[in-house]
mmCIF file of C-alpha atoms and ligand atoms in Angstrom:
data_model
loop_
_atom_site.group_PDB
_atom_site.id
_atom_site.type_symbol
_atom_site.label_atom_id
_atom_site.label_comp_id
_atom_site.label_asym_id
_atom_site.label_seq_id
_atom_site.Cartn_x
_atom_site.Cartn_y
_atom_site.Cartn_z
ATOM 1 C CA MET A 1 101.704 105.222 117.688
ATOM 2 C CA ALA A 2 101.400 108.998 117.566
ATOM 3 C CA ILE A 3 98.122 110.492 116.411
ATOM 4 C CA LEU A 4 98.493 112.511 113.213
ATOM 5 C CA ALA A 5 99.424 116.095 114.001
ATOM 6 C CA ASP A 6 96.489 118.451 113.466
ATOM 7 C CA ASP A 7 98.526 120.861 111.377
ATOM 8 C CA PHE A 8 99.578 118.043 109.052
ATOM 9 C CA LEU A 9 95.942 117.014 108.528
ATOM 10 C CA LEU A 10 94.921 120.649 108.091
ATOM 11 C CA SER A 11 97.487 121.014 105.325
ATOM 12 C CA LEU A 12 95.805 118.269 103.264
ATOM 13 C CA PRO A 13 92.811 118.659 100.935
ATOM 14 C CA LYS A 14 89.734 117.119 102.506
ATOM 15 C CA GLU A 15 86.293 115.959 101.414
ATOM 16 C CA GLU A 16 83.248 114.717 103.250
ATOM 17 C CA TRP A 17 82.814 110.987 103.158
ATOM 18 C CA TYR A 18 80.181 108.586 104.320
ATOM 19 C CA GLY A 19 81.997 106.966 107.232
ATOM 20 C CA PRO A 20 80.706 104.828 110.079
ATOM 21 C CA CYS A 21 79.673 107.955 111.991
ATOM 22 C CA GLY A 22 77.892 109.315 108.953
ATOM 23 C CA HIS A 23 80.064 112.414 108.664
ATOM 24 C CA ASP A 24 83.699 111.313 108.467
ATOM 25 C CA MET A 25 86.236 113.140 106.366
ATOM 26 C CA LEU A 26 88.707 111.817 103.846
ATOM 27 C CA TYR A 27 92.095 113.480 103.423
ATOM 28 C CA GLN A 28 94.050 113.503 100.199
ATOM 29 C CA PHE A 29 97.651 112.392 100.509
ATOM 30 C CA LYS A 30 99.809 112.245 97.368
ATOM 31 C CA GLY A 31 96.725 112.026 95.164
ATOM 32 C CA PHE A 32 94.826 109.366 97.145
ATOM 33 C CA TRP A 33 92.105 109.577 99.801
ATOM 34 C CA PHE A 34 92.281 108.149 103.315
ATOM 35 C CA THR A 35 90.482 108.432 106.624
ATOM 36 C CA PRO A 36 92.763 109.923 109.323
ATOM 37 C CA HIS A 37 92.900 106.556 111.073
ATOM 38 C CA ILE A 38 94.045 104.714 107.967
ATOM 39 C CA LEU A 39 96.398 107.499 106.907
ATOM 40 C CA GLU A 40 98.181 107.115 110.223
ATOM 41 C CA GLY A 41 98.713 103.417 109.507
ATOM 42 C CA VAL A 42 99.727 104.126 105.903
ATOM 43 C CA LEU A 43 102.424 106.588 106.973
ATOM 44 C CA GLN A 44 103.787 104.214 109.603
ATOM 45 C CA PHE A 45 103.782 101.344 107.138
ATOM 46 C CA LEU A 46 105.535 103.321 104.411
ATOM 47 C CA LYS A 47 108.158 104.532 106.862
ATOM 48 C CA ASN A 48 108.866 101.363 108.816
ATOM 49 C CA PHE A 49 108.074 98.242 106.794
ATOM 50 C CA LYS A 50 111.159 96.274 105.810
ATOM 51 C CA PRO A 51 110.266 93.721 103.171
ATOM 52 C CA LEU A 52 112.071 90.405 102.978
ATOM 53 C CA PRO A 53 112.779 88.915 99.555
ATOM 54 C CA THR A 54 110.530 85.998 100.485
ATOM 55 C CA ASP A 55 107.539 88.176 101.438
ATOM 56 C CA VAL A 56 104.287 88.015 99.515
ATOM 57 C CA ILE A 57 102.162 91.170 99.435
ATOM 58 C CA LEU A 58 98.515 90.907 98.395
ATOM 59 C CA ALA A 59 97.443 94.257 96.998
ATOM 60 C CA SER A 60 93.994 95.426 95.989
ATOM 61 C CA PHE A 61 91.572 98.302 95.835
ATOM 62 C CA PRO A 62 88.922 97.704 98.550
ATOM 63 C CA LYS A 63 86.087 95.321 97.651
ATOM 64 C CA THR A 64 87.756 93.820 94.584
ATOM 65 C CA GLY A 65 88.397 90.319 95.978
ATOM 66 C CA THR A 66 90.872 90.819 98.826
ATOM 67 C CA THR A 67 89.260 88.239 101.121
ATOM 68 C CA TRP A 68 89.189 85.638 98.356
ATOM 69 C CA LEU A 69 92.805 86.319 97.415
ATOM 70 C CA LYS A 70 93.857 86.020 101.067
ATOM 71 C CA SER A 71 92.155 82.621 101.256
ATOM 72 C CA LEU A 72 93.690 81.367 98.021
ATOM 73 C CA VAL A 73 97.241 82.502 98.717
ATOM 74 C CA PHE A 74 97.107 81.276 102.307
ATOM 75 C CA ALA A 75 96.002 77.883 101.003
ATOM 76 C CA ILE A 76 98.623 77.805 98.233
ATOM 77 C CA ILE A 77 101.502 78.689 100.535
ATOM 78 C CA ASN A 78 100.426 76.429 103.376
ATOM 79 C CA ARG A 79 98.828 73.624 101.372
ATOM 80 C CA ALA A 80 97.292 71.812 104.345
ATOM 81 C CA SER A 81 95.362 74.901 105.363
ATOM 82 C CA LYS A 82 91.786 73.683 105.282
ATOM 83 C CA HIS A 83 91.449 73.701 109.038
ATOM 84 C CA SER A 84 92.731 77.281 109.394
ATOM 85 C CA LEU A 85 90.301 78.559 106.766
ATOM 86 C CA ILE A 86 87.387 76.818 108.470
ATOM 87 C CA CYS A 87 88.173 78.278 111.887
ATOM 88 C CA THR A 88 89.614 81.691 111.095
ATOM 89 C CA ASN A 89 88.441 84.565 108.928
ATOM 90 C CA PRO A 90 90.993 85.187 106.136
ATOM 91 C CA HIS A 91 91.614 88.712 107.442
ATOM 92 C CA ASP A 92 92.840 87.237 110.710
ATOM 93 C CA LEU A 93 95.167 84.888 108.827
ATOM 94 C CA ILE A 94 96.779 87.515 106.617
ATOM 95 C CA PRO A 95 97.034 90.981 108.165
ATOM 96 C CA THR A 96 96.583 94.208 106.250
ATOM 97 C CA LEU A 97 99.719 96.262 106.794
ATOM 98 C CA GLU A 98 98.173 99.698 107.317
ATOM 99 C CA LEU A 99 95.292 98.394 109.447
ATOM 100 C CA GLN A 100 96.577 95.508 111.500
ATOM 101 C CA VAL A 101 100.369 95.674 111.542
ATOM 102 C CA TYR A 102 100.972 99.431 111.626
ATOM 103 C CA SER A 103 98.030 100.591 113.702
ATOM 104 C CA SER A 104 97.451 102.026 117.155
ATOM 105 C CA ASN A 105 96.586 98.493 118.261
ATOM 106 C CA PRO A 106 99.004 96.371 116.220
ATOM 107 C CA THR A 107 98.419 92.687 115.788
ATOM 108 C CA ALA A 108 101.542 90.605 116.278
ATOM 109 C CA ALA A 109 102.263 89.903 112.632
ATOM 110 C CA HIS A 110 104.273 86.788 113.294
ATOM 111 C CA THR A 111 101.321 85.115 114.971
ATOM 112 C CA LEU A 112 99.078 85.855 112.032
ATOM 113 C CA THR A 113 101.097 85.106 108.946
ATOM 114 C CA SER A 114 101.685 81.911 107.147
ATOM 115 C CA CYS A 115 102.452 78.735 109.088
ATOM 116 C CA ASP A 116 105.302 78.384 106.612
ATOM 117 C CA ALA A 117 107.949 80.243 108.579
ATOM 118 C CA ASN A 118 109.882 81.101 105.427
ATOM 119 C CA THR A 119 107.110 83.143 103.895
ATOM 120 C CA ARG A 120 105.367 86.126 105.411
ATOM 121 C CA ILE A 121 102.115 87.095 103.714
ATOM 122 C CA PHE A 122 100.687 90.589 104.121
ATOM 123 C CA ALA A 123 97.944 92.562 102.412
ATOM 124 C CA THR A 124 97.523 96.222 101.584
ATOM 125 C CA HIS A 125 95.135 98.613 99.852
ATOM 126 C CA VAL A 126 97.877 101.240 99.508
ATOM 127 C CA PRO A 127 98.303 102.364 95.863
ATOM 128 C CA TYR A 128 101.530 101.461 94.054
ATOM 129 C CA GLN A 129 102.181 105.181 93.558
ATOM 130 C CA LEU A 130 102.984 105.247 97.310
ATOM 131 C CA LEU A 131 104.608 101.816 97.546
ATOM 132 C CA ALA A 132 107.006 102.851 94.776
ATOM 133 C CA GLU A 133 108.688 105.198 97.253
ATOM 134 C CA THR A 134 109.483 102.322 99.638
ATOM 135 C CA ALA A 135 111.837 99.353 99.732
ATOM 136 C CA ILE A 136 108.990 97.205 98.402
ATOM 137 C CA HIS A 137 109.750 98.564 94.951
ATOM 138 C CA SER A 138 113.367 97.414 94.900
ATOM 139 C CA SER A 139 112.881 94.320 97.069
ATOM 140 C CA GLN A 140 112.523 90.901 95.493
ATOM 141 C CA CYS A 141 109.267 90.376 97.391
ATOM 142 C CA ARG A 142 106.351 89.327 95.238
ATOM 143 C CA ILE A 143 103.090 91.233 94.823
ATOM 144 C CA VAL A 144 99.744 89.752 93.806
ATOM 145 C CA TYR A 145 97.143 92.316 92.750
ATOM 146 C CA VAL A 146 93.462 91.568 92.282
ATOM 147 C CA THR A 147 91.111 93.921 90.495
ATOM 148 C CA ARG A 148 87.372 93.845 89.861
ATOM 149 C CA ASN A 149 85.061 95.609 87.453
ATOM 150 C CA PRO A 150 84.253 99.113 88.705
ATOM 151 C CA LYS A 151 80.477 98.761 88.962
ATOM 152 C CA ASP A 152 80.587 95.588 91.073
ATOM 153 C CA THR A 153 83.361 97.119 93.185
ATOM 154 C CA LEU A 154 81.202 100.162 93.865
ATOM 155 C CA ILE A 155 78.127 98.086 94.735
ATOM 156 C CA SER A 156 80.148 95.848 97.019
ATOM 157 C CA LEU A 157 81.517 98.930 98.814
ATOM 158 C CA TRP A 158 78.065 100.485 99.061
ATOM 159 C CA HIS A 159 76.671 97.353 100.745
ATOM 160 C CA TYR A 160 79.718 97.007 102.965
ATOM 161 C CA MET A 161 79.393 100.548 104.297
ATOM 162 C CA GLY A 162 75.814 99.725 105.228
ATOM 163 C CA THR A 163 77.048 96.959 107.534
ATOM 164 C CA SER A 164 79.240 99.186 109.696
ATOM 165 C CA LYS A 165 78.171 99.655 113.303
ATOM 166 C CA GLY A 166 77.422 103.357 112.815
ATOM 167 C CA SER A 167 75.737 103.039 109.443
ATOM 168 C CA LEU A 168 72.167 103.521 110.660
ATOM 169 C CA LYS A 169 72.910 107.105 111.643
ATOM 170 C CA LYS A 170 72.863 108.134 108.011
ATOM 171 C CA PRO A 171 72.138 105.668 105.195
ATOM 172 C CA TRP A 172 74.423 106.152 102.203
ATOM 173 C CA LYS A 173 72.290 106.898 99.148
ATOM 174 C CA ILE A 174 73.321 105.019 96.025
ATOM 175 C CA GLU A 175 73.383 108.307 94.059
ATOM 176 C CA GLU A 176 75.943 109.678 96.529
ATOM 177 C CA ALA A 177 78.012 106.521 96.260
ATOM 178 C CA VAL A 178 78.099 106.835 92.457
ATOM 179 C CA ASP A 179 79.135 110.493 92.728
ATOM 180 C CA LYS A 180 81.948 109.673 95.146
ATOM 181 C CA PHE A 181 83.135 106.775 92.995
ATOM 182 C CA CYS A 182 83.216 108.913 89.848
ATOM 183 C CA ASP A 183 84.997 111.725 91.727
ATOM 184 C CA GLY A 184 87.503 109.186 93.043
ATOM 185 C CA VAL A 185 86.759 110.305 96.602
ATOM 186 C CA LEU A 186 86.648 107.037 98.516
ATOM 187 C CA PRO A 187 89.182 105.259 100.717
ATOM 188 C CA ASP A 188 92.322 104.459 98.665
ATOM 189 C CA GLY A 189 90.671 106.099 95.632
ATOM 190 C CA PRO A 190 90.676 107.016 92.848
ATOM 191 C CA TYR A 191 89.911 103.441 91.808
ATOM 192 C CA TYR A 192 91.085 103.884 88.201
ATOM 193 C CA ASP A 193 94.517 105.299 89.149
ATOM 194 C CA HIS A 194 94.970 102.478 91.666
ATOM 195 C CA VAL A 195 94.235 99.728 89.149
ATOM 196 C CA LEU A 196 96.134 101.223 86.221
ATOM 197 C CA ARG A 197 99.392 101.628 88.117
ATOM 198 C CA PHE A 198 99.415 98.045 89.398
ATOM 199 C CA ARG A 199 98.580 96.859 85.887
ATOM 200 C CA LYS A 200 101.544 98.820 84.535
ATOM 201 C CA GLU A 201 103.856 97.226 87.105
ATOM 202 C CA GLY A 202 102.434 93.800 86.259
ATOM 203 C CA LEU A 203 103.097 94.316 82.550
ATOM 204 C CA GLU A 204 106.593 95.698 83.064
ATOM 205 C CA ARG A 205 107.694 93.291 85.791
ATOM 206 C CA PRO A 206 105.595 90.117 85.533
ATOM 207 C CA GLN A 207 108.052 88.214 87.749
ATOM 208 C CA LYS A 208 107.335 90.720 90.542
ATOM 209 C CA VAL A 209 103.669 91.636 90.132
ATOM 210 C CA PHE A 210 100.945 89.098 89.305
ATOM 211 C CA PHE A 211 97.835 90.940 88.109
ATOM 212 C CA VAL A 212 94.539 89.049 88.091
ATOM 213 C CA SER A 213 90.883 90.012 87.914
ATOM 214 C CA TYR A 214 88.002 88.837 90.088
ATOM 215 C CA GLU A 215 86.202 87.874 86.889
ATOM 216 C CA ASP A 216 89.106 85.674 85.721
ATOM 217 C CA LEU A 217 89.208 84.030 89.125
ATOM 218 C CA LYS A 218 85.474 83.318 88.859
ATOM 219 C CA ASP A 219 85.768 82.110 85.294
ATOM 220 C CA ASP A 220 88.371 79.425 85.997
ATOM 221 C CA THR A 221 89.532 79.402 89.608
ATOM 222 C CA LYS A 222 91.590 76.239 89.237
ATOM 223 C CA GLU A 223 93.570 77.619 86.302
ATOM 224 C CA GLN A 224 94.292 80.880 88.127
ATOM 225 C CA VAL A 225 95.285 78.961 91.271
ATOM 226 C CA LYS A 226 97.823 77.030 89.185
ATOM 227 C CA LYS A 227 99.223 80.241 87.711
ATOM 228 C CA LEU A 228 99.360 81.851 91.156
ATOM 229 C CA ALA A 229 101.186 78.860 92.624
ATOM 230 C CA GLU A 230 103.761 79.012 89.827
ATOM 231 C CA PHE A 231 104.220 82.752 90.311
ATOM 232 C CA LEU A 232 104.736 82.171 94.040
ATOM 233 C CA GLY A 233 107.341 79.510 93.346
ATOM 234 C CA ARG A 234 105.079 76.741 94.694
ATOM 235 C CA PRO A 235 103.915 74.832 91.611
ATOM 236 C CA PHE A 236 101.656 71.833 92.187
ATOM 237 C CA GLU A 237 102.752 68.304 91.570
ATOM 238 C CA LYS A 238 99.228 67.096 91.059
ATOM 239 C CA GLU A 239 96.361 68.793 89.223
ATOM 240 C CA GLU A 240 93.972 67.848 92.052
ATOM 241 C CA GLU A 241 95.828 70.086 94.513
ATOM 242 C CA ALA A 242 94.783 73.209 92.608
ATOM 243 C CA GLU A 243 91.237 71.943 92.412
ATOM 244 C CA GLU A 244 91.129 71.265 96.132
ATOM 245 C CA ILE A 245 92.304 74.796 96.927
ATOM 246 C CA ALA A 246 89.746 76.310 94.542
ATOM 247 C CA ASN A 247 87.039 74.297 96.310
ATOM 248 C CA ILE A 248 88.187 75.137 99.845
ATOM 249 C CA CYS A 249 88.148 78.853 98.969
ATOM 250 C CA ASP A 250 84.906 78.766 97.004
ATOM 251 C CA PHE A 251 82.509 81.510 98.086
ATOM 252 C CA ARG A 252 79.719 79.171 99.205
ATOM 253 C CA ALA A 253 82.100 76.970 101.150
ATOM 254 C CA MET A 254 83.722 79.939 102.888
ATOM 255 C CA LYS A 255 80.446 81.717 103.655
ATOM 256 C CA GLN A 256 79.049 78.751 105.567
ATOM 257 C CA HIS A 257 81.826 78.649 108.199
ATOM 258 C CA GLU A 258 80.597 79.943 111.561
ATOM 259 C CA VAL A 259 83.497 82.378 111.808
ATOM 260 C CA ASN A 260 82.486 83.996 108.499
ATOM 261 C CA LYS A 261 78.806 84.227 109.514
ATOM 262 C CA SER A 262 79.673 86.014 112.734
ATOM 263 C CA SER A 263 78.277 89.452 113.555
ATOM 264 C CA ASP A 264 81.348 90.085 115.725
ATOM 265 C CA SER A 265 83.873 92.600 114.443
ATOM 266 C CA PRO A 266 87.608 92.254 114.531
ATOM 267 C CA GLU A 267 89.393 94.636 116.893
ATOM 268 C CA TRP A 268 90.906 96.597 114.051
ATOM 269 C CA LEU A 269 87.752 97.578 112.109
ATOM 270 C CA GLU A 270 84.107 98.168 112.975
ATOM 271 C CA PHE A 271 82.660 95.842 110.320
ATOM 272 C CA PRO A 272 81.367 92.354 111.155
ATOM 273 C CA TYR A 273 83.197 89.288 109.835
ATOM 274 C CA SER A 274 80.049 88.368 107.903
ATOM 275 C CA SER A 275 80.320 91.584 105.845
ATOM 276 C CA TYR A 276 83.202 90.079 103.845
ATOM 277 C CA PHE A 277 80.920 87.385 102.418
ATOM 278 C CA ARG A 278 77.851 88.919 100.798
ATOM 279 C CA GLN A 279 76.938 87.817 97.261
ATOM 280 C CA GLY A 280 80.204 86.878 95.607
ATOM 281 C CA GLU A 281 78.898 87.220 92.038
ATOM 282 C CA VAL A 282 79.914 88.966 88.839
ATOM 283 C CA GLY A 283 77.383 91.533 87.588
ATOM 284 C CA ASP A 284 75.437 92.195 90.791
ATOM 285 C CA HIS A 285 75.560 95.931 90.006
ATOM 286 C CA LYS A 286 72.687 95.404 87.535
ATOM 287 C CA ASN A 287 70.387 94.918 90.520
ATOM 288 C CA TYR A 288 71.222 98.327 91.991
ATOM 289 C CA LEU A 289 72.408 100.813 89.365
ATOM 290 C CA ASP A 290 69.979 102.414 86.897
ATOM 291 C CA SER A 291 70.882 102.823 83.215
ATOM 292 C CA GLU A 292 72.035 106.415 83.695
ATOM 293 C CA MET A 293 74.436 105.437 86.477
ATOM 294 C CA ILE A 294 75.760 102.538 84.426
ATOM 295 C CA GLN A 295 76.302 104.832 81.446
ATOM 296 C CA ARG A 296 78.140 107.348 83.600
ATOM 297 C CA ILE A 297 80.547 104.754 85.022
ATOM 298 C CA ASP A 298 80.993 103.048 81.646
ATOM 299 C CA ASP A 299 81.947 106.400 80.101
ATOM 300 C CA MET A 300 84.596 106.826 82.793
ATOM 301 C CA THR A 301 85.827 103.285 82.287
ATOM 302 C CA LYS A 302 86.189 103.865 78.539
ATOM 303 C CA ASP A 303 87.995 107.098 79.170
ATOM 304 C CA LYS A 304 90.364 105.816 81.870
ATOM 305 C CA PHE A 305 90.880 102.125 81.127
ATOM 306 C CA TYR A 306 90.281 101.884 77.383
ATOM 307 C CA GLY A 307 92.126 105.181 76.963
ATOM 308 C CA ALA A 308 95.154 103.537 78.602
ATOM 309 C CA GLY A 309 94.834 100.424 76.421
ATOM 310 C CA PHE A 310 93.223 98.328 79.173
ATOM 311 C CA MET A 311 90.061 96.872 77.632
ATOM 312 C CA TYR A 312 88.430 95.935 80.930
ATOM 313 C CA GLY A 313 85.624 96.838 83.256
ATOM 314 C CA MET A 314 82.435 97.319 81.216
HETATM 315 P P1 LIG B 1 87.975 94.136 101.512
HETATM 316 O O1 LIG B 1 88.723 94.934 100.491
HETATM 317 O O2 LIG B 1 87.217 94.984 102.481
HETATM 318 O O3 LIG B 1 88.814 93.091 102.165
HETATM 319 P P2 LIG B 1 87.006 92.336 99.520
HETATM 320 O O4 LIG B 1 87.261 91.000 100.056
HETATM 321 O O5 LIG B 1 87.954 92.880 98.511
HETATM 322 O O6 LIG B 1 86.830 93.373 100.710
HETATM 323 O O7 LIG B 1 85.592 92.388 98.836
HETATM 324 C C1 LIG B 1 84.489 91.700 99.332
HETATM 325 C C2 LIG B 1 83.799 91.087 98.136
HETATM 326 O O8 LIG B 1 84.426 89.847 97.806
HETATM 327 C C3 LIG B 1 82.367 90.781 98.438
HETATM 328 O O9 LIG B 1 81.699 90.929 97.192
HETATM 329 P P3 LIG B 1 80.122 91.254 97.089
HETATM 330 O O10 LIG B 1 79.843 92.403 97.983
HETATM 331 O O11 LIG B 1 79.892 91.573 95.642
HETATM 332 O O12 LIG B 1 79.439 90.006 97.505
HETATM 333 C C4 LIG B 1 82.453 89.333 98.898
HETATM 334 O O13 LIG B 1 81.237 88.652 98.820
HETATM 335 C C5 LIG B 1 83.460 88.805 97.886
HETATM 336 N N1 LIG B 1 84.082 87.561 98.314
HETATM 337 C C6 LIG B 1 84.599 87.245 99.541
HETATM 338 N N2 LIG B 1 85.086 86.005 99.523
HETATM 339 C C7 LIG B 1 84.875 85.496 98.283
HETATM 340 C C8 LIG B 1 85.142 84.235 97.669
HETATM 341 N N3 LIG B 1 85.689 83.239 98.327
HETATM 342 N N4 LIG B 1 84.780 84.082 96.370
HETATM 343 C C9 LIG B 1 84.196 85.088 95.684
HETATM 344 N N5 LIG B 1 83.916 86.308 96.204
HETATM 345 C C10 LIG B 1 84.251 86.499 97.494
#
């Protein structure tokens, strides 16, 4: 794949970002921020991906529950998937389009996706504002979007960045992370625009976009698994099937598998497999953000979410 032309990058607004080397830049493309590496994959994906009506696309803002959603949907589609989820990290079962499929080192998608040959499952962090310009919008493929409250999303991202191989060069101060989050300058950000657009699609086209929150998944995983299975056209015959999937994908169960404890990194990103399983709780931000930071983010949440009629995220 061609490296992004310098003059194209130079034409885009840019901002400093805390990347693995401590001094990476983010570039703004159509209102959203990307590293050059990811932007390359995003452009290739948007240009070349041809959705099939049977495809399932798992969409999310980073750190909102992607790994969990990958586990759940893999298990729902494949049913007898326990063994795969014990031996393989969910990110190696369901590839992220802009990172693993359309990258300089592409993973053979057909070897990664669902064992059910009729259904390809992919993931993406690309905002709907960009997907809307592709065949995904008109295709009958289904989209599942997971969101998470902004403060826990930020704290999860802050910890995650600290696990990257280059992170020791320059620790990311929590104050800087809050600033970047509120400015919207983080990969695939702004967070609020990302979430609101997928919510809108979910409200307008519920047969196409299933919108769920991390908190709802935590609150009653079995119930959400049942709803997801119905949305995906794979309803359960027996109640226990949903329960079994919720248990297989439970945070504590997943975190204990050797593959998810590993300090190895996948080829496509410099973060260890273990970094996708940290705390897995709702409300962990209280242990890291002071009252001023919380107030600042809550004010934004009221403005952006409540202002749009979405009473979520406090
Ligand atoms: P990604 O966007 O980089 O793929 P993503 O999976 O969205 O990351 O977010 C990781 C978060 O999901 C972590 O949250 P934490 O930092 O607050 O702990 C991770 O622990 C959590 N997570 C991963 N798997 C599960 C699971 N099975 N159940 C609940 N939370 C999970």
